[in-house]
CSV table of C-alpha atoms and ligand atoms in Angstrom, one decimal:
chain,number,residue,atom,x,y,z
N,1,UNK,CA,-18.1,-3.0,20.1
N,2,UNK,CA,-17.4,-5.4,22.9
N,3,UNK,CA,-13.6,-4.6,23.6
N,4,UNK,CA,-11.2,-6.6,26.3
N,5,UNK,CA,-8.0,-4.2,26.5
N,6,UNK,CA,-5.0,-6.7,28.6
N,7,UNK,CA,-3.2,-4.5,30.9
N,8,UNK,CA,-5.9,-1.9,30.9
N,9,UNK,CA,-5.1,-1.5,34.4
N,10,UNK,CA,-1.2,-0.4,33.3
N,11,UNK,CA,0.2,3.0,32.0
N,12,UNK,CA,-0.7,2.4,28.0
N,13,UNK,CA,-3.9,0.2,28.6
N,14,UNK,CA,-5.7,2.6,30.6
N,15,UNK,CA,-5.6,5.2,28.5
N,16,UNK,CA,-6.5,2.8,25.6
N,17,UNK,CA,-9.3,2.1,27.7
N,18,UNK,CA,-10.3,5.9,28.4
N,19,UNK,CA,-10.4,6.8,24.8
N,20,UNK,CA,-12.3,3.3,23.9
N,21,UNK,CA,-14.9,4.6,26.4
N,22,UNK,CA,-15.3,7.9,25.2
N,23,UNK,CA,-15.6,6.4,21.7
N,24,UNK,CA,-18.8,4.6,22.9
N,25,UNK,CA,-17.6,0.9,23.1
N,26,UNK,CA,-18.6,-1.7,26.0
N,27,UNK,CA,-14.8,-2.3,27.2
N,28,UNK,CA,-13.6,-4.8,30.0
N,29,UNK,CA,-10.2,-4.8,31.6
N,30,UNK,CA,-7.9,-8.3,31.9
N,31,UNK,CA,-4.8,-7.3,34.2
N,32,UNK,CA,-3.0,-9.5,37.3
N,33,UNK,CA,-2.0,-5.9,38.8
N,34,UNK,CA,1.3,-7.0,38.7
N,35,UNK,CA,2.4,-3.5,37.6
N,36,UNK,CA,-0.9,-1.9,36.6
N,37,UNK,CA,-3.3,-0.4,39.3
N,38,UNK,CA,-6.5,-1.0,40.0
N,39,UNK,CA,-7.4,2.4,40.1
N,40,UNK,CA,-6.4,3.2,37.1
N,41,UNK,CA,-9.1,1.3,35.8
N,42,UNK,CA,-12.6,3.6,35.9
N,43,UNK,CA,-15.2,2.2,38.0
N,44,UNK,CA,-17.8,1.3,35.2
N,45,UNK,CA,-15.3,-0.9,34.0
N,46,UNK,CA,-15.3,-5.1,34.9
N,47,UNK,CA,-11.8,-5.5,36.1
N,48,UNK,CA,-10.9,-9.5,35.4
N,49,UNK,CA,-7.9,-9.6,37.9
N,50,UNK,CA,-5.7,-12.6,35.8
N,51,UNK,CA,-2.9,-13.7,34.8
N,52,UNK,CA,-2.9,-14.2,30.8
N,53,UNK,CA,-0.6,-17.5,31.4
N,54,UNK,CA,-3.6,-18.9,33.3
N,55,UNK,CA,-5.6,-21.2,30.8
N,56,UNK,CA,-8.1,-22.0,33.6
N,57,UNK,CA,-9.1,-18.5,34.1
N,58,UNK,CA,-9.1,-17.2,30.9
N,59,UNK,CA,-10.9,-19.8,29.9
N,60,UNK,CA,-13.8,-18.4,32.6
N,61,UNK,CA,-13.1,-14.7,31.4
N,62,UNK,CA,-13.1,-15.4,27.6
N,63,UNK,CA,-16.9,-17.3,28.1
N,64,UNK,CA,-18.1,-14.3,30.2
N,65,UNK,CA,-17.0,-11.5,28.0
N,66,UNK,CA,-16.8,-12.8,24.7
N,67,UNK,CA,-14.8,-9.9,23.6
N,68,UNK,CA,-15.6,-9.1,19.7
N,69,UNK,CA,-11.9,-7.4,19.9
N,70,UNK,CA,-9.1,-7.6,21.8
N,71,UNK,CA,-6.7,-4.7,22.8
N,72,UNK,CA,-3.6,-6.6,23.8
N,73,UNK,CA,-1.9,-4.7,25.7
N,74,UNK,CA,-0.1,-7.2,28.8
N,75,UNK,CA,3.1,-7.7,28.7
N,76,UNK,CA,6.2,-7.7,30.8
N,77,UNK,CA,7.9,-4.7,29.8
N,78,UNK,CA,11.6,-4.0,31.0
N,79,UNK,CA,14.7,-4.4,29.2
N,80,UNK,CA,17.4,-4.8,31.6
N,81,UNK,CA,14.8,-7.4,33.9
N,82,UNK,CA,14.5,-9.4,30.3
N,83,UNK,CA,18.1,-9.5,30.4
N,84,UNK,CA,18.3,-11.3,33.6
N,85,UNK,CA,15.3,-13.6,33.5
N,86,UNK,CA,14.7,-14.5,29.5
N,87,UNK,CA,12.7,-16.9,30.0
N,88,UNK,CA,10.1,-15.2,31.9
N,89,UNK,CA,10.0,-12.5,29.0
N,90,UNK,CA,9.0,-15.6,27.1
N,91,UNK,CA,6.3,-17.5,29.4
N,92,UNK,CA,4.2,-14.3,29.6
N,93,UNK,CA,4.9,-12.3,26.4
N,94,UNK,CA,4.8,-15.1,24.0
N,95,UNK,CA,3.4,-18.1,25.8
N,96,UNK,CA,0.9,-15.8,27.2
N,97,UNK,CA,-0.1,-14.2,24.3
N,98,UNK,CA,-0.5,-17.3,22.5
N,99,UNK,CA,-3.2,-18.3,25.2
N,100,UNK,CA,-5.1,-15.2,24.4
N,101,UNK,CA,-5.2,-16.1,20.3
N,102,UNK,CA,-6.2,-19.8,21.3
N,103,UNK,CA,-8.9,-18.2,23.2
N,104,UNK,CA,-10.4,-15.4,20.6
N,105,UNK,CA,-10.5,-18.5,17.9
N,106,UNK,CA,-12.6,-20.5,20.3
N,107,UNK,CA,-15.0,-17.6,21.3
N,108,UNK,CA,-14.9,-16.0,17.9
N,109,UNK,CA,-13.2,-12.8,18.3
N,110,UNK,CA,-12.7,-11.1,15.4
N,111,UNK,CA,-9.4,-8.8,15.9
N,112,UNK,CA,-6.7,-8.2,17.9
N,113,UNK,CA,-4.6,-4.9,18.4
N,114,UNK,CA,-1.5,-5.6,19.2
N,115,UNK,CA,0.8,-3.5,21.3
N,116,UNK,CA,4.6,-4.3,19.5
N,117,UNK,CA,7.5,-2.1,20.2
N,118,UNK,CA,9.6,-0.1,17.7
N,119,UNK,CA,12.3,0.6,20.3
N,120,UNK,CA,13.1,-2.9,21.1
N,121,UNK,CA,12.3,-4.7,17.8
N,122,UNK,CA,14.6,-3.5,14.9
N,123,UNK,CA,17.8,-3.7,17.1
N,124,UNK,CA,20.4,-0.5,16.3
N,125,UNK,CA,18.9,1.2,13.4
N,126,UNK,CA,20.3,0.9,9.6
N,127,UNK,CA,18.7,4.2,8.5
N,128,UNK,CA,16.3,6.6,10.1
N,129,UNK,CA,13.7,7.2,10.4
N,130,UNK,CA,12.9,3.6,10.6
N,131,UNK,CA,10.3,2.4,8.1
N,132,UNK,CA,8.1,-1.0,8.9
N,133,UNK,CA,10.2,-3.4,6.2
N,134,UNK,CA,13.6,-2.2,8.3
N,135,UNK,CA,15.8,-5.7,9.1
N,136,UNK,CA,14.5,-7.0,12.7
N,137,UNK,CA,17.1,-7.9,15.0
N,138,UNK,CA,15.8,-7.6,18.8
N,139,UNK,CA,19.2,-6.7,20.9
N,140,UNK,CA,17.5,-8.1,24.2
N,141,UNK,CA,14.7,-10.9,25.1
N,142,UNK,CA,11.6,-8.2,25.6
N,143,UNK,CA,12.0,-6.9,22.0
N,144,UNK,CA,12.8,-10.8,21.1
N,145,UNK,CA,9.5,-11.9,22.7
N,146,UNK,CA,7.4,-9.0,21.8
N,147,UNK,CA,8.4,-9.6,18.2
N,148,UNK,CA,7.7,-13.3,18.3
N,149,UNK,CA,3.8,-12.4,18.9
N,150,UNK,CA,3.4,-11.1,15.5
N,151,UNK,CA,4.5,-14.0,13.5
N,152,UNK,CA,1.7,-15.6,15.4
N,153,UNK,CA,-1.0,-13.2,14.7
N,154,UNK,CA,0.0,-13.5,11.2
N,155,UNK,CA,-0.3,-17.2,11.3
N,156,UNK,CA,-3.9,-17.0,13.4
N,157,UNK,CA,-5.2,-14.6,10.5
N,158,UNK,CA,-4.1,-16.9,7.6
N,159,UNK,CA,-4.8,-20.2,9.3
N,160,UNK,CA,-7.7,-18.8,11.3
N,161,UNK,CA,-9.4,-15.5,9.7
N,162,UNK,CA,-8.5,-13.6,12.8
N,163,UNK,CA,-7.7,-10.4,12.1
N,164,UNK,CA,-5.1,-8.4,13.4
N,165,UNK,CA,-3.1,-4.7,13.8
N,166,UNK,CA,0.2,-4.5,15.1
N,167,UNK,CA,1.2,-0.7,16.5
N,168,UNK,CA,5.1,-0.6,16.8
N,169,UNK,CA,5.3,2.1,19.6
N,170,UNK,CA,7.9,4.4,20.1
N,171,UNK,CA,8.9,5.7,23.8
N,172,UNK,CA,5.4,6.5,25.0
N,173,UNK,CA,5.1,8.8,27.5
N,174,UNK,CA,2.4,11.0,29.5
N,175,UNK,CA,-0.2,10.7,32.6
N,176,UNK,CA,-0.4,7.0,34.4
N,177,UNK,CA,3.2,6.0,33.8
N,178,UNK,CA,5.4,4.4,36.5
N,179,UNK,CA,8.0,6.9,37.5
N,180,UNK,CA,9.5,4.2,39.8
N,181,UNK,CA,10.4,1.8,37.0
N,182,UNK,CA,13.9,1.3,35.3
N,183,UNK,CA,12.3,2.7,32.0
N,184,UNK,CA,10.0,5.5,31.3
N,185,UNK,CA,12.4,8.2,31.8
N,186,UNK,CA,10.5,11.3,31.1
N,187,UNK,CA,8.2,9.8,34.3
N,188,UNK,CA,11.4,8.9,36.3
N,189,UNK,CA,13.1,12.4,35.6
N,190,UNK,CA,9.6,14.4,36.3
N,191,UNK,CA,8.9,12.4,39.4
N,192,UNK,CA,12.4,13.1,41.0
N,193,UNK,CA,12.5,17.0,39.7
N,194,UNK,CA,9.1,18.2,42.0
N,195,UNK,CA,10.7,16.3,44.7
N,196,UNK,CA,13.9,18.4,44.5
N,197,UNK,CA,15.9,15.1,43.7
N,198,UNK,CA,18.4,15.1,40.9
N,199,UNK,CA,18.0,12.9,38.2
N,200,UNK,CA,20.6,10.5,36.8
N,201,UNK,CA,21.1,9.9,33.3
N,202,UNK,CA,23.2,7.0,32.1
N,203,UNK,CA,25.6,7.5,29.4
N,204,UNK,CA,26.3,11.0,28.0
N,205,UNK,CA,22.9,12.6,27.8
N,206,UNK,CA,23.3,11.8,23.7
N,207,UNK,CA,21.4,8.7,23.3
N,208,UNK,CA,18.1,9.6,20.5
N,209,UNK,CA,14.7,8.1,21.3
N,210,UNK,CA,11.0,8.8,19.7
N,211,UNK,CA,9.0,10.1,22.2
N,212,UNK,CA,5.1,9.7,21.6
N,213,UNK,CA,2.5,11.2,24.0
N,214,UNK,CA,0.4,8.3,25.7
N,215,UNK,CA,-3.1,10.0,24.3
N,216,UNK,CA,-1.7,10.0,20.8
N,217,UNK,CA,-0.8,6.2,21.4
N,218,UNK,CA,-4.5,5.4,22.5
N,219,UNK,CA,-5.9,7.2,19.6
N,220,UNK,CA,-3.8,4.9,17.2
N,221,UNK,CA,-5.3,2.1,19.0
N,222,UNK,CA,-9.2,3.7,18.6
N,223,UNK,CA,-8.1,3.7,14.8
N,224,UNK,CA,-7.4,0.6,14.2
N,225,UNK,CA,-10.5,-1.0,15.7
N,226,UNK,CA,-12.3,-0.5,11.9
N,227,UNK,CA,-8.6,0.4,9.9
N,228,UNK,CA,-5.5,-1.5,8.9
N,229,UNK,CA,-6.3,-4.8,9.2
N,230,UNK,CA,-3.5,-7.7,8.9
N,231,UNK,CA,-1.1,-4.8,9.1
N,232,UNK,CA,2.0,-3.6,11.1
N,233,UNK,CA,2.5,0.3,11.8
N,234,UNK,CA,5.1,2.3,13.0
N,235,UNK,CA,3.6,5.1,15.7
N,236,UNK,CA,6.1,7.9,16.4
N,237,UNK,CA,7.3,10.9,15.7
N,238,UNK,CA,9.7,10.7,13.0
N,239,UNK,CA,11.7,12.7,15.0
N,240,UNK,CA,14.6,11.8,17.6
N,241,UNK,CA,15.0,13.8,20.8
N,242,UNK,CA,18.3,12.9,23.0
N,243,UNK,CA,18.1,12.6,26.2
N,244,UNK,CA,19.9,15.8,27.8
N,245,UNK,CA,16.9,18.2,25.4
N,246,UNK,CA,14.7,16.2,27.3
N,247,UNK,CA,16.3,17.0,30.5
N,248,UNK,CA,16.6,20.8,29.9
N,249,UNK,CA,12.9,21.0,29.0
N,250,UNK,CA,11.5,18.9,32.2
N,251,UNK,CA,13.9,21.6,34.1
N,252,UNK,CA,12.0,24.5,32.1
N,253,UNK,CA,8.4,22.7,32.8
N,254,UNK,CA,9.1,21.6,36.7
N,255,UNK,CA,11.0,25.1,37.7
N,256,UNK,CA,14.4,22.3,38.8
N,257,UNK,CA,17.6,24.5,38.3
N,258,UNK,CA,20.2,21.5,39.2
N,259,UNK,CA,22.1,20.0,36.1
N,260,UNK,CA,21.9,16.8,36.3
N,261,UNK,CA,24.1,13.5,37.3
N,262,UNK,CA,25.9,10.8,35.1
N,263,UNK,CA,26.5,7.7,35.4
N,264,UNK,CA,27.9,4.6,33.1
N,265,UNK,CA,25.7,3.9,30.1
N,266,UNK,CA,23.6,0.6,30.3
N,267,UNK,CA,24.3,-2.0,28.0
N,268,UNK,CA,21.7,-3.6,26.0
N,269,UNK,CA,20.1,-0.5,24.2
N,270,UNK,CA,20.0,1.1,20.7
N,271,UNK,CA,21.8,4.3,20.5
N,272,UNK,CA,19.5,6.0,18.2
N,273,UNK,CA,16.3,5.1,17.2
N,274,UNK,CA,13.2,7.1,15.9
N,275,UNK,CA,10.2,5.6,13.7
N,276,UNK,CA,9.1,6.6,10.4
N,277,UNK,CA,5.0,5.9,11.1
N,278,UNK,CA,4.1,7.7,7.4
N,279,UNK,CA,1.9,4.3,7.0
N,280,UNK,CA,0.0,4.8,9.4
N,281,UNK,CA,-1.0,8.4,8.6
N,282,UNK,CA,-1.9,6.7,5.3
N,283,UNK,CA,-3.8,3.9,6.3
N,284,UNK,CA,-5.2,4.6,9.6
N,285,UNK,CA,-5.2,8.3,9.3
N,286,UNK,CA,-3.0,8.8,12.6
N,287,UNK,CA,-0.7,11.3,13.2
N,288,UNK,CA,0.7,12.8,16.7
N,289,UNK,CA,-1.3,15.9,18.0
N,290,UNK,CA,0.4,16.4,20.8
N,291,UNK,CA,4.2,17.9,20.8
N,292,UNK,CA,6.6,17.4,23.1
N,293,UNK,CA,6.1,20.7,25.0
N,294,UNK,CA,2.8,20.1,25.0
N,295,UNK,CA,2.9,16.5,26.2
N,296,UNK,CA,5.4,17.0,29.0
N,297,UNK,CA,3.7,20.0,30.4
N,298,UNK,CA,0.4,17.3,30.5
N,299,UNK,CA,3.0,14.8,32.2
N,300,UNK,CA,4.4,17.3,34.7
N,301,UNK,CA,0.6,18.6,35.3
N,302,UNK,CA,-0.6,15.3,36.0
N,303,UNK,CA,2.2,14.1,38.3
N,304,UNK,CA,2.1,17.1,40.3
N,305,UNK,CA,-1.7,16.5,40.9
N,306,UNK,CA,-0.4,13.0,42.4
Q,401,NAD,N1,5.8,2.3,27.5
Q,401,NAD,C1,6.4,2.3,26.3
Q,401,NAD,O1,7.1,3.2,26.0
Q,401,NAD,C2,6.2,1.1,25.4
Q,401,NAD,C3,6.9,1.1,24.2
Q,401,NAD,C4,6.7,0.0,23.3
Q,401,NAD,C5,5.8,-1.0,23.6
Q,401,NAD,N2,5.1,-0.9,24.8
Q,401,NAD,C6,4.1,-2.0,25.1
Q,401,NAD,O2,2.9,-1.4,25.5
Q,401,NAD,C7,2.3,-2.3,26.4
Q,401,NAD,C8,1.9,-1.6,27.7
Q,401,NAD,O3,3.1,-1.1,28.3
Q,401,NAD,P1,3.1,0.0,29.5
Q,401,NAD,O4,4.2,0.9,29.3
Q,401,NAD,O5,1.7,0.5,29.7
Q,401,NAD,O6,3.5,-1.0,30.8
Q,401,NAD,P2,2.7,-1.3,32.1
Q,401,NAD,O7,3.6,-2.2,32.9
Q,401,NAD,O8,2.2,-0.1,32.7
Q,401,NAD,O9,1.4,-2.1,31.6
Q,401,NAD,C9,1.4,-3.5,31.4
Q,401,NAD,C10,0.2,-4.1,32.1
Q,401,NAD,O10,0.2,-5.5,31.9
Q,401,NAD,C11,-0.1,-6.1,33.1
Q,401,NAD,N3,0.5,-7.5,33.1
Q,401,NAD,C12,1.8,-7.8,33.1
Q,401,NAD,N4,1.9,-9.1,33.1
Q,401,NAD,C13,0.7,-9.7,33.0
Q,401,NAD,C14,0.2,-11.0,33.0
Q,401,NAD,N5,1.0,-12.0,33.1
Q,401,NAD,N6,-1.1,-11.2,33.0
Q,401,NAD,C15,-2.0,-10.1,33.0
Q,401,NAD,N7,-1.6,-8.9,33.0
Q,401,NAD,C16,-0.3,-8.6,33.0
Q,401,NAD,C17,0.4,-5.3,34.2
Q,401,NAD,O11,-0.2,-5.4,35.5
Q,401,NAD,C18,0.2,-3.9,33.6
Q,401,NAD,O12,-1.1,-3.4,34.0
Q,401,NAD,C19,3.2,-3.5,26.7
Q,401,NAD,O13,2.8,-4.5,25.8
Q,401,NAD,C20,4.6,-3.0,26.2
Q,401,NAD,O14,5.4,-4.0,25.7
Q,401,NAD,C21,5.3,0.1,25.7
């Protein structure tokens, strides 16, 4: 299949695009760079260096490629930035996204994976694990704009026939990701550990999140090129890790003895969150390979070789 994966030059997107290459598909890369790298993008791979709020130019890369699917993966990503500048969170998530639906109808795509979050959209939880129907109520303008996206794909499908799959990730985590971000924090506390810099953890260390290895992530995505269509899946664990376990294992898989610093929780975020993705094991047939040990000796591994 002809695949056009948005932010396929970020953390997530290039490993979508990895896994869509091994699969066999003809993939092309949309990304402005603003956080993604160019070299994370393989060299086989067109690279159309955009901006998904720029009609003009996607208007050029939509003709070119003609993508038969679309991974959607572009989006501005941090929680405390979306905080301070909402409506930016709101010109390229949703605004943006919207763009990219206007242009599959015109060119006749036929689906669009969507990259939603399950940290950000169902505000603090009302039972866990958290199940797909679970009340949304985004507690900050990322998980507000991210959301917003899917009523749209539902409303392209029915008005349209354009087909969709939303994947609510969990924390994702693994080779590629920024570990000079505000989020990310198994990269952040890796990155700073083999460089003999304490890490800081804000709050108590107690704060539960759903960490998902990035490979796993991409494989979801694989899956729902020819499964769940006009659906929305949870992708996680099912299983909350806090924050000081993941601490204490980093120290065991970097050799960093230090305990580590605290500093005053951020506001803004869910206490405890961990997704129940039982649908998509039914549906798309996905389930997490990788465990945690696993996946964070593969994160350590891979920033060490940076
Ligand atoms: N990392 C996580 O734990 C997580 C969790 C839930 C959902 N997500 C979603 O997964 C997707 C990928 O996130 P990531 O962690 O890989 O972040 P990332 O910042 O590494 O990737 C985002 C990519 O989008 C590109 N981009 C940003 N704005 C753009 C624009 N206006 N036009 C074109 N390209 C643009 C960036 O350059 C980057 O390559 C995002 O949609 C994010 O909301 C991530």
């Amino acid at each position: 299949m002809r695949i056009l994966v948005t932010g396929g030059a970020g953390f997530i997107g290039s490993n979508i695009v990895d896994a869509l290459l091994a699969d066999g598909h003809e993939v092309a890369v949309l990304d402005d760079l603003s956080t993604g790298k160019q070299t994370n993008v393989a060299l086989n791979v067109k690279l159309y260096r955009a901006d998904i709020r720029d009609n003009d130019a996607l208007t050029n890369i939509f003709n070119d490629f003609k993508p038969e699917i679309i991974s959607h993966q572009a989006a501005k990503a941090d929680v405390r930035e979306s905080l301070q500048r909402p409506q930016l969170y709101a010109e390229v998530n949703i605004i943006g996204s919207l763009n990219l639906l206007e242009h599959a109808r015109r060119v006749g795509t036929q689906k669009i994976i969507y990259a939603g979050t399950g940290g950000a959209t169902y505000g603090e939880p009302q039972y866990l694990p958290v199940k797909e129907d679970h009340p949304v109520n985004p507690l900050d303008p990322y998980g507000a704009s991210k959301h917003h996206v899917e009523h749209y794909l539902f409303l392209y499908n029915y008005n349209y026939g354009l087909k969709y799959t939303v994947l609510r990730y969990p924390n994702v985590y693994g080779p590629r990701q920024n570990p000079f971000g505000e989020a990310g924090v198994i990269a952040i506390f890796t990155y700073k550990m083999l460089n003999g810099e304490t890490p800081t953890i804000n709050g108590k260390g107690d704060k539960q999140r759903d960490f998902c290895f990035v490979g796993d992530v991409a494989r979801a995505n694989v899956l729902s090129l020819t499964n769940g269509d006009n659906q929305i899946y949870n992708i996680g664990s099912g299983v909350g890790t806090d924050i000081n376990t993941i601490y204490e294992k980093l120290q065991r898989a970097t050799g960093f003895t230090k305990p580590a610093n605290y500093a005053p929780d951020k506001p803004g975020e869910v206490y405890r969150i961990y997704l129940d993705a039982t649908k998509a094991g039914r549906e798309l047939g996905w389930e997490a390979n990788v465990g945690l040990e696993e996946g964070l000796q593969l994160t350590v591994e891979s920033l060490r070789a940076r």
